[in-house]
């Protein structure tokens, strides 16, 4: 049987959820939306932990196999520092990790919850013990951000998601560039939320960090559709040009993963799957995701199946005139 027969590209680990608040070494309300990386041969999750004030911080959980045997830091690893970083006054949320080989450091882009709303902030680390904060990258409201691991024509690139101030407008994914990872410029829309009945018709945002593949940068994004009386967070994929990440080559039509199991359907926020990290282990891509804003789960897919799938989705590139009209009707109107 292939994924086409059972219709599911990403297969859930049968013992999900892999981390819950019951596993936590200290008191917390929920553990969810982790960033993920392979560090010193172990799977490292930077887990968002929400306390009983409703504020979040990050704690490292490490495992040899990425499924069980988690070693969890006995106290918060990265705690909001509102005295020196007032943008963190209401906590830090939803981190994404990218290894920057040029700097020999991990870049963590996280949501700092300021008193004017959420914004993307950057911190760097070599060891997930000591962190250098670089402060806000952009003003609020903006979230769902990650950097690419390489420069494009000398510039770093960040994907992010500004929230429209006019509530009838959609929230789209944008891309901005920087020479120094401090000042971000030349923002432009990369992917639009679709319209009408689409599963990603209300807002979209980046999920894990961009992943380089021979065919392009693989992007996983969450899409939200608002129905009465609830919203659902589901996941789709897109592929960006390797040399120019402002060019979208492919985009999935249907969602490829969505809330289905009880631990995804019911929790602090119902019907949410929200990965902030993925790791490639051999030919297997594993997403680590928050389930219902309550616990952490994992699901995996074969890289060759993902690439076969993404290459079978509509071609979005400008040089494919036969699909241009279709793209416009699908994406913009
Ligand atoms: C989004 C983010 C996530 C959260 C999701 C569902 O806007 O804030 O942290 O998991 O909503 O509540």
Short mmCIF file of C-alpha atoms and ligand atoms in Angstrom, two decimals:
data_model
loop_
_atom_site.label_atom_id
_atom_site.label_comp_id
_atom_site.label_asym_id
_atom_site.label_seq_id
_atom_site.Cartn_x
_atom_site.Cartn_y
_atom_site.Cartn_z
CA UNK A 1 0.00 0.00 0.00
CA UNK A 2 1.23 3.48 -0.75
CA UNK A 3 0.07 6.78 0.77
CA UNK A 4 -2.27 7.15 -2.23
CA UNK A 5 -4.21 4.06 -1.16
CA UNK A 6 -4.80 5.17 2.41
CA UNK A 7 -5.01 8.83 1.40
CA UNK A 8 -2.74 10.13 4.11
CA UNK A 9 0.68 11.51 3.37
CA UNK A 10 1.68 12.00 7.01
CA UNK A 11 1.04 9.05 9.29
CA UNK A 12 0.52 9.66 12.99
CA UNK A 13 2.72 7.92 15.54
CA UNK A 14 0.46 5.33 17.13
CA UNK A 15 1.33 6.38 20.68
CA UNK A 16 0.49 10.06 20.18
CA UNK A 17 0.51 12.40 22.00
CA UNK A 18 4.22 12.04 22.76
CA UNK A 19 4.40 14.86 25.33
CA UNK A 20 1.71 16.16 27.64
CA UNK A 21 1.64 18.35 30.70
CA UNK A 22 1.70 15.14 32.76
CA UNK A 23 5.27 14.57 31.58
CA UNK A 24 6.37 18.04 32.65
CA UNK A 25 8.84 18.36 35.54
CA UNK A 26 7.11 21.49 36.81
CA UNK A 27 3.60 22.91 36.93
CA UNK A 28 2.15 24.05 33.60
CA UNK A 29 -1.18 24.32 31.84
CA UNK A 30 -0.24 22.95 28.42
CA UNK A 31 2.72 21.98 26.20
CA UNK A 32 2.39 22.46 22.44
CA UNK A 33 3.61 24.00 19.14
CA UNK A 34 7.26 22.88 19.37
CA UNK A 35 10.15 23.86 17.13
CA UNK A 36 12.30 20.86 16.15
CA UNK A 37 15.91 20.23 15.14
CA UNK A 38 18.52 17.49 15.21
CA UNK A 39 21.20 18.61 17.66
CA UNK A 40 24.21 16.41 18.50
CA UNK A 41 22.42 13.41 17.03
CA UNK A 42 19.31 13.82 19.21
CA UNK A 43 15.90 15.18 18.34
CA UNK A 44 15.54 18.47 20.16
CA UNK A 45 12.16 20.08 20.63
CA UNK A 46 11.82 23.63 21.87
CA UNK A 47 8.38 23.25 23.36
CA UNK A 48 5.98 26.10 24.02
CA UNK A 49 4.79 25.77 27.60
CA UNK A 50 1.84 27.81 28.81
CA UNK A 51 1.68 28.59 32.52
CA UNK A 52 -1.40 29.27 34.62
CA UNK A 53 -1.22 32.99 33.97
CA UNK A 54 -1.77 32.17 30.29
CA UNK A 55 1.77 33.28 29.36
CA UNK A 56 4.14 31.01 27.44
CA UNK A 57 7.88 30.21 27.58
CA UNK A 58 10.06 27.55 25.93
CA UNK A 59 11.57 24.39 27.37
CA UNK A 60 13.93 21.94 25.69
CA UNK A 61 12.93 18.27 25.45
CA UNK A 62 15.47 15.86 23.88
CA UNK A 63 15.18 12.26 22.79
CA UNK A 64 17.41 9.73 21.02
CA UNK A 65 14.64 8.42 18.77
CA UNK A 66 12.26 11.40 18.73
CA UNK A 67 9.32 9.36 19.99
CA UNK A 68 9.97 8.52 23.63
CA UNK A 69 12.58 8.69 26.38
CA UNK A 70 12.37 12.49 26.51
CA UNK A 71 14.78 14.36 28.76
CA UNK A 72 13.00 17.58 29.67
CA UNK A 73 14.81 20.56 31.19
CA UNK A 74 13.84 20.75 34.85
CA UNK A 75 12.99 24.45 34.55
CA UNK A 76 12.11 26.81 31.69
CA UNK A 77 14.93 27.05 29.12
CA UNK A 78 13.94 30.35 27.52
CA UNK A 79 11.81 32.54 29.72
CA UNK A 80 10.31 35.93 28.78
CA UNK A 81 12.54 38.82 29.86
CA UNK A 82 10.21 41.82 29.84
CA UNK A 83 12.65 44.01 31.79
CA UNK A 84 15.24 43.95 29.01
CA UNK A 85 12.80 42.99 26.26
CA UNK A 86 9.47 44.69 26.86
CA UNK A 87 8.15 43.08 23.69
CA UNK A 88 7.98 39.84 25.71
CA UNK A 89 5.63 41.23 28.36
CA UNK A 90 2.92 38.63 27.70
CA UNK A 91 5.29 35.78 26.93
CA UNK A 92 6.95 34.06 23.99
CA UNK A 93 5.19 31.66 21.63
CA UNK A 94 5.57 29.36 18.62
CA UNK A 95 9.34 29.18 17.94
CA UNK A 96 10.88 28.06 14.62
CA UNK A 97 14.54 26.98 14.46
CA UNK A 98 16.93 27.27 11.49
CA UNK A 99 20.62 26.32 11.57
CA UNK A 100 22.70 29.10 10.00
CA UNK A 101 25.88 27.42 8.88
CA UNK A 102 27.53 30.75 8.02
CA UNK A 103 27.18 31.82 11.68
CA UNK A 104 27.53 28.34 13.18
CA UNK A 105 24.44 29.20 15.24
CA UNK A 106 20.80 28.33 15.44
CA UNK A 107 18.44 31.17 14.68
CA UNK A 108 15.19 31.01 16.64
CA UNK A 109 12.37 33.16 15.35
CA UNK A 110 9.59 33.30 17.91
CA UNK A 111 6.48 35.29 18.59
CA UNK A 112 7.04 37.88 21.30
CA UNK A 113 3.68 38.88 22.72
CA UNK A 114 4.05 42.62 23.26
CA UNK A 115 1.54 45.05 24.71
CA UNK A 116 0.79 46.16 21.15
CA UNK A 117 0.28 42.61 19.87
CA UNK A 118 2.40 39.68 18.67
CA UNK A 119 5.58 40.26 16.68
CA UNK A 120 8.45 38.10 15.33
CA UNK A 121 11.62 38.33 17.43
CA UNK A 122 15.00 36.68 16.85
CA UNK A 123 17.42 34.96 19.17
CA UNK A 124 20.61 33.00 18.42
CA UNK A 125 22.12 30.07 20.25
CA UNK A 126 24.92 27.54 19.87
CA UNK A 127 23.83 25.18 22.59
CA UNK A 128 20.19 25.81 23.57
CA UNK A 129 21.48 26.92 26.98
CA UNK A 130 22.72 30.45 26.26
CA UNK A 131 20.69 32.70 24.02
CA UNK A 132 21.55 36.06 22.44
CA UNK A 133 18.37 38.00 21.83
CA UNK A 134 18.36 40.25 18.77
CA UNK A 135 14.97 41.77 19.65
CA UNK A 136 11.96 42.46 17.45
CA UNK A 137 12.38 41.85 13.72
CA UNK A 138 9.12 43.55 12.80
CA UNK A 139 6.36 45.55 14.46
CA UNK A 140 3.06 43.93 15.49
CA UNK A 141 0.71 42.36 14.43
CA UNK A 142 2.90 39.78 12.81
CA UNK A 143 3.68 36.12 13.57
CA UNK A 144 4.35 32.65 12.06
CA UNK A 145 7.90 33.57 11.05
CA UNK A 146 11.11 31.68 10.22
CA UNK A 147 14.35 32.45 8.42
CA UNK A 148 15.93 30.53 5.56
CA UNK A 149 19.35 28.99 6.30
CA UNK A 150 21.14 30.77 3.44
CA UNK A 151 21.34 34.22 1.86
CA UNK A 152 19.79 35.12 -1.49
CA UNK A 153 21.91 37.66 -3.39
CA UNK A 154 23.59 38.56 -0.12
CA UNK A 155 20.35 38.92 1.82
CA UNK A 156 18.70 36.80 4.48
CA UNK A 157 15.03 36.05 3.96
CA UNK A 158 12.21 35.68 6.48
CA UNK A 159 8.71 34.35 5.96
CA UNK A 160 6.13 35.95 8.21
CA UNK A 161 2.43 36.68 8.51
CA UNK A 162 1.18 40.20 9.13
CA UNK A 163 -2.41 40.39 10.37
CA UNK A 164 -4.61 42.82 8.47
CA UNK A 165 -6.03 45.66 10.56
CA UNK A 166 -9.25 45.57 8.53
CA UNK A 167 -11.01 42.47 9.74
CA UNK A 168 -12.69 41.65 6.41
CA UNK A 169 -9.26 41.23 4.77
CA UNK A 170 -7.33 37.96 4.77
CA UNK A 171 -4.04 37.15 6.48
CA UNK A 172 -1.43 36.10 3.89
CA UNK A 173 2.18 34.86 4.07
CA UNK A 174 4.80 37.52 3.28
CA UNK A 175 8.54 37.44 2.64
CA UNK A 176 11.07 40.11 3.69
CA UNK A 177 14.82 40.46 3.30
CA UNK A 178 17.70 41.70 5.44
CA UNK A 179 21.45 42.26 5.12
CA UNK A 180 22.06 41.93 8.85
CA UNK A 181 19.06 39.98 10.30
CA UNK A 182 18.14 43.19 12.14
CA UNK A 183 16.41 45.47 9.63
CA UNK A 184 13.91 43.65 7.45
CA UNK A 185 12.90 45.26 4.17
CA UNK A 186 11.24 44.81 0.77
CA UNK A 187 8.21 42.97 2.15
CA UNK A 188 5.96 41.32 -0.41
CA UNK A 189 3.12 38.82 -0.38
CA UNK A 190 4.23 35.29 -1.12
CA UNK A 191 1.10 33.16 -0.68
CA UNK A 192 -2.47 34.34 -0.47
CA UNK A 193 -5.24 32.89 1.66
CA UNK A 194 -7.84 31.58 -0.77
CA UNK A 195 -11.48 32.61 -0.87
CA UNK A 196 -14.93 31.17 -0.30
CA UNK A 197 -15.19 27.50 0.57
CA UNK A 198 -11.49 26.67 0.57
CA UNK A 199 -10.01 25.10 3.69
CA UNK A 200 -7.42 27.92 3.79
CA UNK A 201 -9.86 30.73 3.02
CA UNK A 202 -9.63 32.84 6.16
CA UNK A 203 -5.97 33.05 7.09
CA UNK A 204 -2.73 31.22 6.42
CA UNK A 205 0.67 31.23 8.11
CA UNK A 206 3.97 29.41 7.92
CA UNK A 207 4.23 26.25 10.03
CA UNK A 208 7.80 24.75 10.31
CA UNK A 209 10.99 26.35 9.00
CA UNK A 210 11.64 26.16 5.20
CA UNK A 211 13.29 22.90 4.09
CA UNK A 212 15.68 22.76 1.14
CA UNK A 213 14.99 19.95 -1.37
CA UNK A 214 16.54 19.42 -4.83
CA UNK A 215 13.26 20.70 -6.36
CA UNK A 216 12.88 23.82 -4.25
CA UNK A 217 12.19 25.09 -0.72
CA UNK A 218 9.46 22.99 0.83
CA UNK A 219 7.04 25.06 2.87
CA UNK A 220 4.35 23.71 5.14
CA UNK A 221 1.66 26.19 6.08
CA UNK A 222 -1.44 26.16 8.21
CA UNK A 223 -4.72 27.25 6.76
CA UNK A 224 -7.76 28.31 8.72
CA UNK A 225 -11.35 28.30 7.65
CA UNK A 226 -13.93 29.96 9.78
CA UNK A 227 -17.27 28.24 10.09
CA UNK A 228 -19.96 28.88 12.65
CA UNK A 229 -19.19 28.35 15.45
CA UNK A 230 -15.59 27.16 15.09
CA UNK A 231 -12.36 27.34 13.16
CA UNK A 232 -10.09 24.48 12.02
CA UNK A 233 -6.32 24.61 11.62
CA UNK A 234 -5.20 22.29 8.81
CA UNK A 235 -1.94 21.96 6.85
CA UNK A 236 -0.90 22.38 3.23
CA UNK A 237 2.40 22.36 1.33
CA UNK A 238 4.04 24.69 -1.17
CA UNK A 239 7.32 24.70 -3.05
CA UNK A 240 9.41 27.85 -3.62
CA UNK A 241 12.16 28.45 -6.16
CA UNK A 242 15.60 27.53 -4.78
CA UNK A 243 17.34 30.66 -6.05
CA UNK A 244 14.44 33.07 -5.66
CA UNK A 245 12.10 32.19 -2.78
CA UNK A 246 9.64 34.93 -3.83
CA UNK A 247 8.57 32.54 -6.62
CA UNK A 248 5.94 29.98 -5.70
CA UNK A 249 6.32 26.89 -7.89
CA UNK A 250 3.66 24.59 -6.44
CA UNK A 251 0.88 24.72 -3.90
CA UNK A 252 -1.34 21.96 -2.62
CA UNK A 253 -5.04 22.19 -3.34
CA UNK A 254 -6.49 20.01 -0.59
CA UNK A 255 -5.08 19.99 2.93
CA UNK A 256 -2.63 17.20 3.60
CA UNK A 257 -3.14 16.88 7.36
CA UNK A 258 -5.89 18.04 9.66
CA UNK A 259 -7.43 17.44 13.07
CA UNK A 260 -8.91 13.94 13.23
CA UNK A 261 -7.92 12.16 16.43
CA UNK A 262 -9.56 13.01 19.78
CA UNK A 263 -6.35 14.67 21.07
CA UNK A 264 -6.40 17.02 18.03
CA UNK A 265 -10.13 17.67 18.08
CA UNK A 266 -10.55 18.55 21.71
CA UNK A 267 -8.36 20.56 24.08
CA UNK A 268 -7.71 24.15 25.09
CA UNK A 269 -8.47 25.15 21.50
CA UNK A 270 -10.39 22.50 19.57
CA UNK A 271 -9.54 21.31 16.04
CA UNK A 272 -5.94 22.45 15.81
CA UNK A 273 -2.82 20.77 14.42
CA UNK A 274 0.05 23.26 14.59
CA UNK A 275 3.63 22.15 13.80
CA UNK A 276 6.44 24.65 14.33
CA UNK A 277 9.20 22.18 13.47
CA UNK A 278 10.12 19.23 11.33
CA UNK A 279 13.20 17.03 11.00
CA UNK A 280 14.44 14.81 8.22
CA UNK A 281 15.58 11.43 9.52
CA UNK A 282 16.89 9.39 6.58
CA UNK A 283 14.07 9.50 4.04
CA UNK A 284 11.42 10.29 6.65
CA UNK A 285 10.15 13.78 7.31
CA UNK A 286 8.64 14.12 10.77
CA UNK A 287 6.41 16.95 11.81
CA UNK A 288 6.20 17.79 15.51
CA UNK A 289 2.94 19.53 16.18
CA UNK A 290 0.81 21.01 18.86
CA UNK A 291 -2.53 19.21 19.11
CA UNK A 292 -5.52 21.31 20.22
CA UNK A 293 -3.13 23.76 21.96
CA UNK A 294 -2.73 21.08 24.64
CA UNK A 295 -0.09 18.44 23.84
CA UNK A 296 2.70 17.50 21.41
CA UNK A 297 2.34 14.84 18.71
CA UNK A 298 4.38 13.56 15.77
CA UNK A 299 3.52 12.30 12.30
CA UNK A 300 5.83 11.22 9.48
CA UNK A 301 5.94 10.84 5.72
CA UNK A 302 8.47 9.51 3.23
CA UNK A 303 10.30 12.35 1.52
CA UNK A 304 9.89 10.70 -1.87
CA UNK A 305 6.10 10.58 -1.37
CA UNK A 306 6.04 14.23 -0.34
CA UNK A 307 8.01 15.23 -3.43
CA UNK A 308 5.85 13.09 -5.68
CA UNK A 309 2.79 14.71 -4.15
CA UNK A 310 4.03 18.30 -4.36
CA UNK A 311 5.17 17.86 -7.97
CA UNK A 312 1.66 16.64 -8.80
CA UNK A 313 0.02 19.84 -7.47
CA UNK A 314 -0.77 22.79 -9.79
CA UNK A 315 2.24 24.52 -11.29
CA UNK A 316 2.19 28.08 -9.99
CA UNK A 317 5.21 29.40 -11.85
CA UNK A 318 4.79 32.38 -14.18
CA UNK A 319 6.24 30.49 -17.09
CA UNK A 320 3.32 28.05 -17.20
CA UNK A 321 0.68 30.15 -19.02
CA UNK A 322 -1.82 27.32 -19.17
CA UNK A 323 -2.20 27.48 -15.41
CA UNK A 324 -1.90 31.20 -14.86
CA UNK A 325 -5.60 31.83 -15.26
CA UNK A 326 -6.45 28.87 -13.08
CA UNK A 327 -4.04 30.04 -10.37
CA UNK A 328 -5.60 33.44 -10.34
CA UNK A 329 -9.09 32.08 -10.01
CA UNK A 330 -7.95 29.70 -7.29
CA UNK A 331 -5.85 32.10 -5.34
CA UNK A 332 -6.94 35.64 -5.72
CA UNK A 333 -10.66 35.87 -6.36
C1 LIG B 1 -2.65 30.66 16.25
C2 LIG B 1 -1.39 30.69 17.09
C3 LIG B 1 -1.05 29.33 17.66
C4 LIG B 1 -2.26 28.56 18.15
C5 LIG B 1 -3.39 28.63 17.13
C6 LIG B 1 -4.65 27.92 17.60
O1 LIG B 1 -3.07 31.96 15.97
O2 LIG B 1 -1.55 31.62 18.11
O3 LIG B 1 -0.17 29.52 18.74
O4 LIG B 1 -1.86 27.20 18.29
O5 LIG B 1 -3.69 29.99 16.90
O6 LIG B 1 -5.12 28.45 18.81
#
